[in-house]
Amino acid sequence: MSARIIDGKAIAAEIRREIRLDVSAMAAQTGAVPCLAAILVGNDPASATYVQNKARACKEVGITSARIDLPTDLPEASLLQEIARLNSDPSVHAILVQLPLPPHISERRVLEAILPEKDVDGFHPVNLGGLLVGAPLFVASTPLGILELLNRSNVGIEGKHAVVVGWSVVVGKPTAFLLLQHHATVTICHIKTQDLALHTRQADILVVAAGKPGLVTGSMVKAGAVVIDVGVNRLTDGRVVGDVDFPGVAEKASLITPVPGGVGPMTVAMLLRNTVDACRRSCDAGRPPGTMPAASGTNRIAQS
Ligand code: GUN
């Protein structure tokens, strides 16, 4: 079997077009323009590029973005103060703090300082906990992007065995709970899992987010599986590869995401979607009860 490629770049472009229409319709109806504030602490080049890409994507769809650059040696208290200022600014609908942060700053304390209703990264414990009960305000962009890739590729989730390799708070755990919410039977594998291949071979849907180039090879995948590769690994020769041995796995899978051009572009698209939802929710909060329009974002996840 030779897998069909899931073109994340094309799907993300389609979603951005939908968001652009949404933003202009909302502006026409309510006058509101979504605004995302992105905080970058320090001068890590990769983080700076990510923030720059997010700002460019915002501009493309009509979302206002404000970038706040802060020095590496900034005391944690000053960062918390900056977040408090953005929390109380009604013109800012969405806040993200680019990770990682310098080691002297507690990521947990910083993420907990962002108001859950402005936490478009979905990293606040209220939003992570909301995922467990099926009602988060925001789900992290990468898991949302994975679900959207499956939906738009007509991959049914209900009743399937989904195996998630990687248990990070940013990708692995929220992806597993989203898949569970959509009635998959879910296995989570992690660094201590014994006989990884025993589990991956059972997957109808295999999501790999371990940060290890070439971790999953063709012999570890069931014929016809759908394989989503979340890894982004830069090799010493400059090539960027995923966690999946693409040529070997593509021989066995029915559908597979490439790296680059698979999950990556979806992450930014879903961040934009979350930002529009944050703005819409803040507009709706000002309406009299019973006059709220139906939510249109992707955060309405299936209830069991
Ligand atoms: N660093 C790597 N990925 C992410 C992300 O999705 N959001 C934020 N804020 N920082 C990151």
JSON list of N, CA and C and ligand atoms in Angstrom, two decimals, residues 47 50 54 96-100 111 121 123 141-142 170 267, ligand 1:
[
{"chain": "A", "resi": 47, "resn": "SER", "atom": "N", "xyz": [11.95, 30.83, 18.61]},
{"chain": "A", "resi": 47, "resn": "SER", "atom": "CA", "xyz": [10.73, 31.41, 19.20]},
{"chain": "A", "resi": 47, "resn": "SER", "atom": "C", "xyz": [10.35, 32.70, 18.48]},
{"chain": "A", "resi": 50, "resn": "TYR", "atom": "N", "xyz": [8.65, 31.82, 15.30]},
{"chain": "A", "resi": 50, "resn": "TYR", "atom": "CA", "xyz": [7.27, 31.36, 15.52]},
{"chain": "A", "resi": 50, "resn": "TYR", "atom": "C", "xyz": [6.33, 32.54, 15.76]},
{"chain": "A", "resi": 54, "resn": "LYS", "atom": "N", "xyz": [3.15, 33.83, 13.51]},
{"chain": "A", "resi": 54, "resn": "LYS", "atom": "CA", "xyz": [1.80, 33.98, 14.05]},
{"chain": "A", "resi": 54, "resn": "LYS", "atom": "C", "xyz": [1.26, 35.38, 13.74]},
{"chain": "A", "resi": 96, "resn": "LEU", "atom": "N", "xyz": [-1.00, 35.11, 24.28]},
{"chain": "A", "resi": 96, "resn": "LEU", "atom": "CA", "xyz": [-0.13, 33.93, 24.32]},
{"chain": "A", "resi": 96, "resn": "LEU", "atom": "C", "xyz": [1.25, 34.35, 24.78]},
{"chain": "A", "resi": 97, "resn": "VAL", "atom": "N", "xyz": [1.87, 33.48, 25.56]},
{"chain": "A", "resi": 97, "resn": "VAL", "atom": "CA", "xyz": [3.26, 33.67, 25.98]},
{"chain": "A", "resi": 97, "resn": "VAL", "atom": "C", "xyz": [4.04, 32.58, 25.27]},
{"chain": "A", "resi": 98, "resn": "GLN", "atom": "N", "xyz": [4.96, 32.98, 24.40]},
{"chain": "A", "resi": 98, "resn": "GLN", "atom": "CA", "xyz": [5.71, 31.98, 23.64]},
{"chain": "A", "resi": 98, "resn": "GLN", "atom": "C", "xyz": [6.61, 31.19, 24.58]},
{"chain": "A", "resi": 99, "resn": "LEU", "atom": "N", "xyz": [6.58, 29.87, 24.43]},
{"chain": "A", "resi": 99, "resn": "LEU", "atom": "CA", "xyz": [7.40, 28.96, 25.23]},
{"chain": "A", "resi": 99, "resn": "LEU", "atom": "C", "xyz": [8.56, 28.44, 24.37]},
{"chain": "A", "resi": 100, "resn": "PRO", "atom": "N", "xyz": [9.68, 28.07, 24.92]},
{"chain": "A", "resi": 100, "resn": "PRO", "atom": "CA", "xyz": [9.97, 28.02, 26.36]},
{"chain": "A", "resi": 100, "resn": "PRO", "atom": "C", "xyz": [10.33, 29.39, 26.92]},
{"chain": "A", "resi": 111, "resn": "LEU", "atom": "N", "xyz": [1.56, 30.63, 32.92]},
{"chain": "A", "resi": 111, "resn": "LEU", "atom": "CA", "xyz": [0.38, 30.16, 32.17]},
{"chain": "A", "resi": 111, "resn": "LEU", "atom": "C", "xyz": [-0.89, 30.27, 33.02]},
{"chain": "A", "resi": 121, "resn": "ASP", "atom": "N", "xyz": [-4.00, 29.52, 23.76]},
{"chain": "A", "resi": 121, "resn": "ASP", "atom": "CA", "xyz": [-3.13, 28.34, 23.66]},
{"chain": "A", "resi": 121, "resn": "ASP", "atom": "C", "xyz": [-3.76, 27.13, 24.35]},
{"chain": "A", "resi": 123, "resn": "PHE", "atom": "N", "xyz": [-3.53, 26.31, 27.48]},
{"chain": "A", "resi": 123, "resn": "PHE", "atom": "CA", "xyz": [-2.59, 25.70, 28.43]},
{"chain": "A", "resi": 123, "resn": "PHE", "atom": "C", "xyz": [-2.97, 25.97, 29.90]},
{"chain": "A", "resi": 141, "resn": "SER", "atom": "N", "xyz": [-3.84, 24.44, 20.17]},
{"chain": "A", "resi": 141, "resn": "SER", "atom": "CA", "xyz": [-3.95, 24.52, 18.70]},
{"chain": "A", "resi": 141, "resn": "SER", "atom": "C", "xyz": [-3.50, 23.24, 17.99]},
{"chain": "A", "resi": 142, "resn": "THR", "atom": "N", "xyz": [-2.45, 22.61, 18.46]},
{"chain": "A", "resi": 142, "resn": "THR", "atom": "CA", "xyz": [-1.95, 21.43, 17.73]},
{"chain": "A", "resi": 142, "resn": "THR", "atom": "C", "xyz": [-2.94, 20.26, 17.82]},
{"chain": "A", "resi": 170, "resn": "VAL", "atom": "N", "xyz": [1.16, 19.78, 26.09]},
{"chain": "A", "resi": 170, "resn": "VAL", "atom": "CA", "xyz": [0.87, 20.63, 24.94]},
{"chain": "A", "resi": 170, "resn": "VAL", "atom": "C", "xyz": [0.24, 19.83, 23.79]},
{"chain": "A", "resi": 267, "resn": "THR", "atom": "N", "xyz": [-1.40, 24.24, 13.22]},
{"chain": "A", "resi": 267, "resn": "THR", "atom": "CA", "xyz": [-1.28, 24.82, 14.57]},
{"chain": "A", "resi": 267, "resn": "THR", "atom": "C", "xyz": [-1.56, 26.33, 14.51]},
{"chain": "B", "resi": 1, "resn": "GUN", "atom": "N1", "xyz": [6.25, 26.89, 21.92]},
{"chain": "B", "resi": 1, "resn": "GUN", "atom": "C1", "xyz": [6.16, 25.79, 21.13]},
{"chain": "B", "resi": 1, "resn": "GUN", "atom": "N2", "xyz": [4.88, 25.56, 20.78]},
{"chain": "B", "resi": 1, "resn": "GUN", "atom": "C2", "xyz": [4.14, 26.53, 21.35]},
{"chain": "B", "resi": 1, "resn": "GUN", "atom": "C3", "xyz": [2.74, 26.83, 21.34]},
{"chain": "B", "resi": 1, "resn": "GUN", "atom": "O1", "xyz": [1.92, 26.16, 20.73]},
{"chain": "B", "resi": 1, "resn": "GUN", "atom": "N3", "xyz": [2.39, 27.94, 22.05]},
{"chain": "B", "resi": 1, "resn": "GUN", "atom": "C4", "xyz": [3.29, 28.68, 22.75]},
{"chain": "B", "resi": 1, "resn": "GUN", "atom": "N4", "xyz": [2.82, 29.74, 23.43]},
{"chain": "B", "resi": 1, "resn": "GUN", "atom": "N5", "xyz": [4.57, 28.44, 22.77]},
{"chain": "B", "resi": 1, "resn": "GUN", "atom": "C5", "xyz": [5.01, 27.36, 22.07]}
]
